[in-house]
Amino acid sequence: MSENPQTADGTPTDGTTTDGTTTDGTSAAAEAVVEVEAPPEEVTAELAEDMHIATGTREPILVSSGVTMQFGGLRALSDVNLSLHEGEIIGLIGPNGAGKTTFFNCLTGLYTPTSGQVTLRGRAMPQDPARVTEAGVARTFQNIRLFPSMTATENVLVGRHVRMKQGPISSLLHGPRFRRSEAEAAERAEKLLAFVGLTRFSDELARNLPYGDQRRLEIARALATDPSVLLLDEPTAGMNAQETEATRQLIFAIRDLGVSVVVIEHDTKFIFTLCDRVLVLVQGELLVEGSPDEVRGDPRVVEAYLGAPPEEVSAQLQTGGAADGAGTAEGKSE
Ligand SMILES: Nc1ncnc2c1ncn2[C@@H]1O[C@H](COP(=O)(O)OP(=O)(O)OP(=O)(O)O)[C@@H](O)[C@H]1O
């Protein structure tokens, strides 16, 4: 684990929030099911213009070559390769302990791979989460990491500060550049909250938001850093079917902003109906890579999920749902 206590968007890296509590959803006051809809098209269009992310390049944006991660005697990742192109959504699946989160940690500078390298637009990825965020890679975590005593808007503004450029003098004097910058940040936060469907909660403390909305707020904060790559670690964990569908629509809209996305998820139906390409990690090795149809039908994938009879696993992969043996959440390391 990195020694940095926080990532550049202010996210605590150790599972705690700034006031020392966790935001695992248990503090959410509102449990009521709310209508969650896909982001309004006009908001998506405006944000895409503000964020200027898409460049039209055909070169891969994020590349991992031969990434290997050894923890003492345990090889958590062996020679993992990935090429993420602009506007692509890649899914990363695999049984518990396969190395998915470790891979995200290697991609975002939390871990320095034992060997291999990660590049962003052809340049070596900085080995420092703050600089990784500045370079254009944002992520969310398995365990929600918000600032519970701050409002939804304030949480998004924390992410936005990565991109705010005003000198110390202007900040101290609250000069015109500072005021412009603050106004721009507030406007962006408002748009991002509309984008993720949380306008009604803009002044609500993060800890009072229902669990699914906290996950969406985390995504809004990550997007506030203007990433070209977004890594989502189990974005639908704990969500009901309606929220899961809304999250699928949200990720499509994020792709429409020009952001390339990598998603870790145990819910195979979600992955197969969302992603352009799916990678299957098993015991730290990339077992299969291909289109959802290719991966779904691959006998090696069925076997990797063994623990249930092959017919049962195969049926789960075909129809969706988290394959047993892949769904429990133990031994996390972010
Ligand atoms: N900092 C660490 N020190 C030692 N071992 C670690 C560390 N981080 C991860 N591991 C080990 O590496 C392996 C891969 O873990 P990882 O959390 O990446 O798997 P995962 O695929 O994300 O699992 P899950 O689906 O349960 O979240 C596990 O055996 C885990 O215990």
Coordinates of C-alpha atoms and ligand atoms in Angstrom, one line a residue:
M1 CA 0.0 0.0 0.0
S2 CA 1.2 3.5 -0.8
E3 CA 2.2 5.7 2.0
N4 CA 0.1 8.5 0.6
P5 CA -2.8 8.9 3.0
Q6 CA -5.1 10.3 0.2
T7 CA -5.4 10.2 -3.5
A8 CA -5.4 13.5 -5.4
D9 CA -9.1 13.8 -5.4
G10 CA -9.0 13.7 -1.6
T11 CA -10.1 10.1 -1.3
P12 CA -8.6 8.5 1.7
T13 CA -6.7 5.4 0.6
D14 CA -7.1 3.3 3.7
G15 CA -10.8 2.8 3.8
T16 CA -11.5 5.6 6.2
T17 CA -12.9 9.0 5.6
T18 CA -11.6 12.3 6.9
D19 CA -13.5 12.1 10.1
G20 CA -12.4 8.5 10.7
T21 CA -15.7 6.9 10.0
T22 CA -16.4 4.5 7.1
T23 CA -19.1 5.1 4.5
D24 CA -20.2 1.5 3.9
G25 CA -23.7 2.6 3.5
T26 CA -24.8 1.6 7.0
S27 CA -25.1 5.3 8.0
A28 CA -27.4 6.1 5.1
A29 CA -30.6 7.5 6.7
A30 CA -32.7 7.2 3.6
E31 CA -33.3 3.6 2.5
A32 CA -36.3 4.4 0.3
V33 CA -36.1 3.2 -3.3
V34 CA -35.9 6.3 -5.5
E35 CA -36.3 6.6 -9.2
V36 CA -32.9 6.6 -10.9
E37 CA -32.8 7.5 -14.5
A38 CA -30.1 7.6 -17.2
P39 CA -28.3 11.0 -17.4
P40 CA -30.2 13.6 -19.4
E41 CA -28.8 13.8 -22.9
E42 CA -28.3 17.6 -22.8
V43 CA -26.3 17.4 -19.5
T44 CA -24.1 14.7 -21.1
A45 CA -23.6 16.9 -24.1
E46 CA -22.7 19.9 -22.1
L47 CA -20.3 18.0 -19.9
A48 CA -18.6 16.4 -22.9
E49 CA -18.0 19.9 -24.2
D50 CA -16.7 21.2 -20.8
M51 CA -14.4 18.2 -20.3
H52 CA -12.7 18.0 -23.7
I53 CA -11.7 14.4 -23.2
A54 CA -12.2 12.7 -26.6
T55 CA -9.2 13.2 -28.9
G56 CA -10.1 10.7 -31.6
T57 CA -6.9 8.8 -31.2
R58 CA -6.7 5.2 -32.3
E59 CA -3.7 4.5 -30.1
P60 CA -4.5 2.7 -26.9
I61 CA -4.7 5.2 -24.0
L62 CA -3.9 3.0 -21.1
V63 CA -1.5 0.0 -21.5
S64 CA -0.3 -2.5 -19.0
S65 CA 2.6 -4.7 -20.3
G66 CA 3.6 -7.8 -18.3
V67 CA 2.4 -6.4 -15.0
T68 CA 3.5 -8.8 -12.2
M69 CA 2.9 -8.2 -8.5
Q70 CA 4.5 -10.3 -5.9
F71 CA 3.6 -10.0 -2.2
G72 CA 6.3 -12.0 -0.4
G73 CA 5.7 -15.6 -1.5
L74 CA 2.4 -14.8 -3.2
R75 CA 2.2 -13.9 -6.8
A76 CA -1.0 -11.9 -7.0
L77 CA -0.5 -10.9 -10.7
S78 CA 1.5 -12.6 -13.4
D79 CA 2.4 -10.9 -16.6
V80 CA -1.0 -9.1 -17.1
N81 CA -1.4 -7.2 -20.3
L82 CA -4.2 -4.7 -21.1
S83 CA -4.8 -2.1 -23.8
L84 CA -7.6 0.3 -23.3
H85 CA -8.7 2.4 -26.2
E86 CA -10.6 5.7 -26.3
G87 CA -14.3 5.3 -25.7
E88 CA -13.9 1.6 -24.7
I89 CA -15.5 -0.1 -21.8
I90 CA -13.6 -3.1 -20.6
G91 CA -14.8 -5.5 -17.9
L92 CA -12.5 -7.3 -15.5
I93 CA -14.0 -10.4 -13.9
G94 CA -12.6 -13.4 -12.0
P95 CA -13.1 -15.3 -8.8
N96 CA -12.3 -13.9 -5.4
G97 CA -8.6 -13.2 -4.9
A98 CA -7.9 -13.4 -8.6
G99 CA -6.0 -10.1 -8.4
K100 CA -8.5 -7.7 -9.9
T101 CA -8.2 -5.0 -7.2
T102 CA -4.4 -5.5 -7.1
F103 CA -4.4 -4.8 -10.8
F104 CA -6.3 -1.6 -10.3
N105 CA -3.8 -0.6 -7.6
C106 CA -1.0 -1.2 -10.0
L107 CA -2.7 0.9 -12.7
T108 CA -3.2 3.8 -10.3
G109 CA 0.2 4.0 -8.6
L110 CA -1.0 2.6 -5.3
Y111 CA 1.2 -0.4 -5.9
T112 CA 4.5 -0.4 -7.9
P113 CA 4.4 -3.6 -9.9
T114 CA 7.3 -6.0 -9.2
S115 CA 7.9 -6.1 -12.9
G116 CA 6.2 -4.9 -16.0
Q117 CA 5.0 -1.4 -16.8
V118 CA 1.9 0.8 -17.1
T119 CA 1.7 3.6 -19.6
L120 CA -0.8 6.4 -20.2
R121 CA -0.8 7.8 -23.7
G122 CA 2.6 6.3 -24.2
R123 CA 4.2 7.7 -21.0
A124 CA 5.1 5.8 -17.9
M125 CA 2.4 6.0 -15.3
P126 CA 3.5 8.1 -12.3
Q127 CA 4.1 5.9 -9.2
D128 CA 2.1 8.3 -7.1
P129 CA -1.7 8.3 -6.9
A130 CA -1.9 12.1 -6.8
R131 CA 0.0 12.4 -10.0
V132 CA -1.9 9.6 -11.6
T133 CA -5.1 11.5 -11.0
E134 CA -3.6 14.7 -12.4
A135 CA -2.5 12.6 -15.4
G136 CA -6.1 11.7 -16.1
V137 CA -6.9 8.4 -14.4
A138 CA -9.6 8.4 -11.7
R139 CA -11.1 5.5 -9.8
T140 CA -13.7 4.4 -7.3
F141 CA -13.2 1.9 -4.6
Q142 CA -15.0 -1.3 -3.5
N143 CA -15.7 0.2 -0.1
I144 CA -17.2 3.6 -0.6
R145 CA -14.9 6.4 0.4
L146 CA -16.7 9.7 0.7
F147 CA -16.4 12.5 3.2
P148 CA -19.5 11.7 5.2
S149 CA -19.8 15.1 7.0
M150 CA -19.6 17.0 3.8
T151 CA -22.4 17.7 1.4
A152 CA -22.7 16.0 -2.0
T153 CA -21.6 19.2 -3.7
E154 CA -18.6 19.6 -1.4
N155 CA -17.6 16.0 -2.1
V156 CA -17.6 16.7 -5.8
L157 CA -15.7 20.0 -5.3
V158 CA -13.0 18.1 -3.5
G159 CA -12.4 16.2 -6.8
R160 CA -12.7 19.3 -8.8
H161 CA -9.8 21.0 -6.9
V162 CA -7.3 18.9 -8.8
R163 CA -8.1 20.9 -11.9
M164 CA -8.4 24.4 -10.3
K165 CA -5.6 26.6 -11.3
Q166 CA -5.1 29.7 -9.4
G167 CA -1.9 31.0 -7.8
P168 CA -1.4 31.3 -4.0
I169 CA -1.7 35.1 -4.1
S170 CA -5.0 35.0 -6.0
S171 CA -6.3 32.4 -3.6
L172 CA -5.3 34.4 -0.5
L173 CA -6.7 37.6 -1.8
H174 CA -9.8 35.9 -3.4
G175 CA -8.9 37.7 -6.5
P176 CA -10.8 37.6 -9.8
R177 CA -9.1 34.5 -11.0
F178 CA -9.9 32.7 -7.8
R179 CA -13.5 33.8 -8.0
R180 CA -13.8 32.7 -11.6
S181 CA -12.2 29.4 -10.7
E182 CA -14.6 28.8 -7.8
A183 CA -17.6 29.7 -9.9
E184 CA -16.5 27.3 -12.6
A185 CA -16.0 24.6 -10.1
A186 CA -19.4 25.1 -8.6
E187 CA -21.0 25.1 -12.0
R188 CA -19.2 21.9 -12.9
A189 CA -20.2 20.2 -9.6
E190 CA -23.8 21.1 -10.3
K191 CA -23.6 19.6 -13.8
L192 CA -22.0 16.5 -12.5
L193 CA -24.6 16.0 -9.8
A194 CA -27.3 16.4 -12.5
F195 CA -25.4 13.9 -14.6
V196 CA -25.4 11.2 -11.9
G197 CA -29.0 12.1 -10.9
L198 CA -28.2 13.6 -7.5
T199 CA -29.3 17.2 -7.9
R200 CA -31.9 16.7 -5.2
F201 CA -29.2 15.7 -2.7
S202 CA -26.7 18.5 -3.6
D203 CA -27.0 20.1 -0.1
E204 CA -27.4 16.8 1.8
L205 CA -24.6 15.3 3.8
A206 CA -23.0 12.4 2.0
R207 CA -23.6 10.1 5.0
N208 CA -27.4 10.6 4.7
L209 CA -27.6 9.5 1.1
P210 CA -28.9 6.0 0.3
Y211 CA -26.2 3.5 -0.5
G212 CA -26.6 3.4 -4.3
D213 CA -26.5 7.2 -4.4
Q214 CA -23.3 7.3 -2.4
R215 CA -21.8 5.1 -5.1
R216 CA -23.0 7.5 -7.8
L217 CA -21.6 10.4 -5.8
E218 CA -18.3 8.7 -5.7
I219 CA -18.4 8.5 -9.5
A220 CA -19.3 12.2 -9.8
R221 CA -16.3 13.0 -7.6
A222 CA -14.1 10.9 -9.8
L223 CA -15.4 12.6 -12.9
A224 CA -14.8 16.0 -11.4
T225 CA -11.1 15.4 -11.9
D226 CA -11.6 15.3 -15.7
P227 CA -10.3 11.8 -16.2
S228 CA -9.7 10.3 -19.6
V229 CA -9.7 6.9 -17.9
L230 CA -12.1 5.8 -15.1
L231 CA -11.6 2.6 -13.1
L232 CA -14.7 1.4 -11.3
D233 CA -14.3 -1.3 -8.6
E234 CA -17.6 -3.1 -8.1
P235 CA -19.8 -0.1 -8.9
T236 CA -23.0 -2.1 -8.4
A237 CA -22.1 -3.9 -5.2
G238 CA -25.1 -3.8 -2.9
M239 CA -27.5 -2.3 -5.5
N240 CA -30.9 -3.5 -6.4
A241 CA -31.8 -4.4 -10.0
Q242 CA -33.2 -0.9 -10.8
E243 CA -30.1 0.8 -9.4
T244 CA -27.8 -1.6 -11.3
E245 CA -29.6 -0.8 -14.5
A246 CA -29.3 2.9 -13.9
T247 CA -25.5 2.4 -13.2
R248 CA -25.2 0.6 -16.5
Q249 CA -26.9 3.5 -18.3
L250 CA -24.6 5.9 -16.4
I251 CA -21.5 4.1 -17.5
F252 CA -22.7 4.3 -21.1
A253 CA -23.2 8.0 -20.7
I254 CA -19.7 8.3 -19.1
R255 CA -18.3 6.6 -22.2
D256 CA -20.3 9.2 -24.3
L257 CA -18.3 11.9 -22.5
G258 CA -15.2 10.4 -24.1
V259 CA -14.0 8.6 -21.0
S260 CA -12.6 5.1 -21.3
V261 CA -13.7 2.8 -18.6
V262 CA -12.5 -0.4 -16.9
V263 CA -15.0 -2.0 -14.6
I264 CA -14.5 -4.8 -12.0
E265 CA -17.7 -6.5 -11.2
H266 CA -18.9 -9.9 -10.0
D267 CA -22.3 -9.5 -11.7
T268 CA -21.6 -11.2 -15.0
K269 CA -24.9 -10.1 -16.6
F270 CA -24.0 -6.6 -15.9
I271 CA -20.5 -7.0 -17.4
F272 CA -21.7 -8.9 -20.5
T273 CA -24.3 -6.4 -21.3
L274 CA -22.1 -3.4 -20.6
C275 CA -18.6 -4.0 -21.9
D276 CA -17.0 -4.1 -25.4
R277 CA -14.4 -6.4 -24.1
V278 CA -14.0 -8.7 -21.1
L279 CA -10.8 -9.9 -19.4
V280 CA -10.9 -12.9 -17.1
L281 CA -8.3 -13.0 -14.3
V282 CA -7.7 -16.2 -12.5
Q283 CA -5.1 -16.6 -9.8
G284 CA -3.4 -13.5 -11.1
E285 CA -3.2 -14.6 -14.7
L286 CA -5.2 -13.4 -17.7
L287 CA -7.1 -16.5 -18.6
V288 CA -9.3 -15.2 -21.4
E289 CA -9.9 -12.0 -23.2
G290 CA -12.5 -11.3 -25.8
S291 CA -16.0 -10.0 -26.6
P292 CA -18.7 -10.8 -24.1
D293 CA -20.0 -13.5 -26.4
E294 CA -16.5 -15.1 -26.7
V295 CA -15.9 -15.0 -23.0
R296 CA -19.3 -16.2 -22.0
G297 CA -19.0 -19.3 -24.2
D298 CA -15.4 -20.1 -23.3
P299 CA -15.1 -23.4 -21.4
R300 CA -12.1 -22.2 -19.5
V301 CA -14.1 -19.4 -18.0
V302 CA -16.8 -21.9 -16.9
E303 CA -14.1 -24.0 -15.3
A304 CA -12.5 -21.0 -13.6
Y305 CA -15.8 -20.4 -11.8
L306 CA -16.0 -24.1 -10.7
G307 CA -17.2 -24.5 -7.2
A308 CA -20.6 -25.0 -8.7
P309 CA -21.3 -27.7 -11.2
P310 CA -20.3 -26.7 -14.7
E311 CA -23.9 -26.6 -16.0
E312 CA -24.9 -24.3 -13.2
V313 CA -22.0 -22.0 -13.7
S314 CA -22.5 -22.0 -17.4
A315 CA -26.1 -21.1 -16.9
Q316 CA -25.2 -18.3 -14.6
L317 CA -22.7 -16.9 -17.1
Q318 CA -25.3 -17.1 -19.9
T319 CA -28.1 -15.5 -17.9
G320 CA -26.1 -13.3 -15.6
G321 CA -25.8 -13.0 -11.9
A322 CA -22.7 -13.3 -9.7
A323 CA -21.3 -16.8 -10.0
D324 CA -20.9 -18.4 -6.6
G325 CA -17.4 -18.5 -5.4
A326 CA -16.9 -15.2 -7.1
G327 CA -19.2 -13.1 -5.1
T328 CA -18.2 -13.0 -1.5
A329 CA -16.1 -10.0 -0.5
E330 CA -13.3 -11.2 1.7
G331 CA -9.6 -10.4 1.8
K332 CA -10.0 -7.0 0.2
S333 CA -7.0 -4.9 -0.4
E334 CA -7.4 -1.6 -2.0
Ligands
LIG1 N1 -1.1 -5.7 0.2 C1 -1.2 -7.0 0.1 N2 -0.3 -7.8 0.8 C2 -0.4 -9.1 0.7 N3 -1.3 -9.8 -0.1 C3 -2.1 -9.0 -0.8 C4 -2.2 -7.6 -0.8 N4 -3.1 -7.1 -1.6 C5 -3.7 -8.2 -2.1 N5 -3.1 -9.3 -1.7 C6 -3.4 -10.7 -2.1 O1 -3.4 -10.8 -3.5 C7 -4.4 -11.6 -3.9 C8 -5.4 -10.9 -4.9 O2 -6.2 -10.0 -4.1 P1 -7.2 -9.0 -4.8 O3 -7.9 -8.3 -3.7 O4 -6.5 -8.2 -5.8 O5 -8.2 -10.0 -5.5 P2 -9.6 -9.6 -6.2 O6 -9.7 -10.4 -7.4 O7 -9.8 -8.2 -6.2 O8 -10.6 -10.3 -5.1 P3 -12.1 -9.9 -4.7 O9 -13.0 -10.3 -5.9 O10 -12.4 -10.7 -3.6 O11 -12.1 -8.5 -4.5 C9 -5.2 -12.2 -2.7 O12 -4.6 -13.4 -2.4 C10 -4.9 -11.1 -1.7 O13 -4.9 -11.7 -0.4

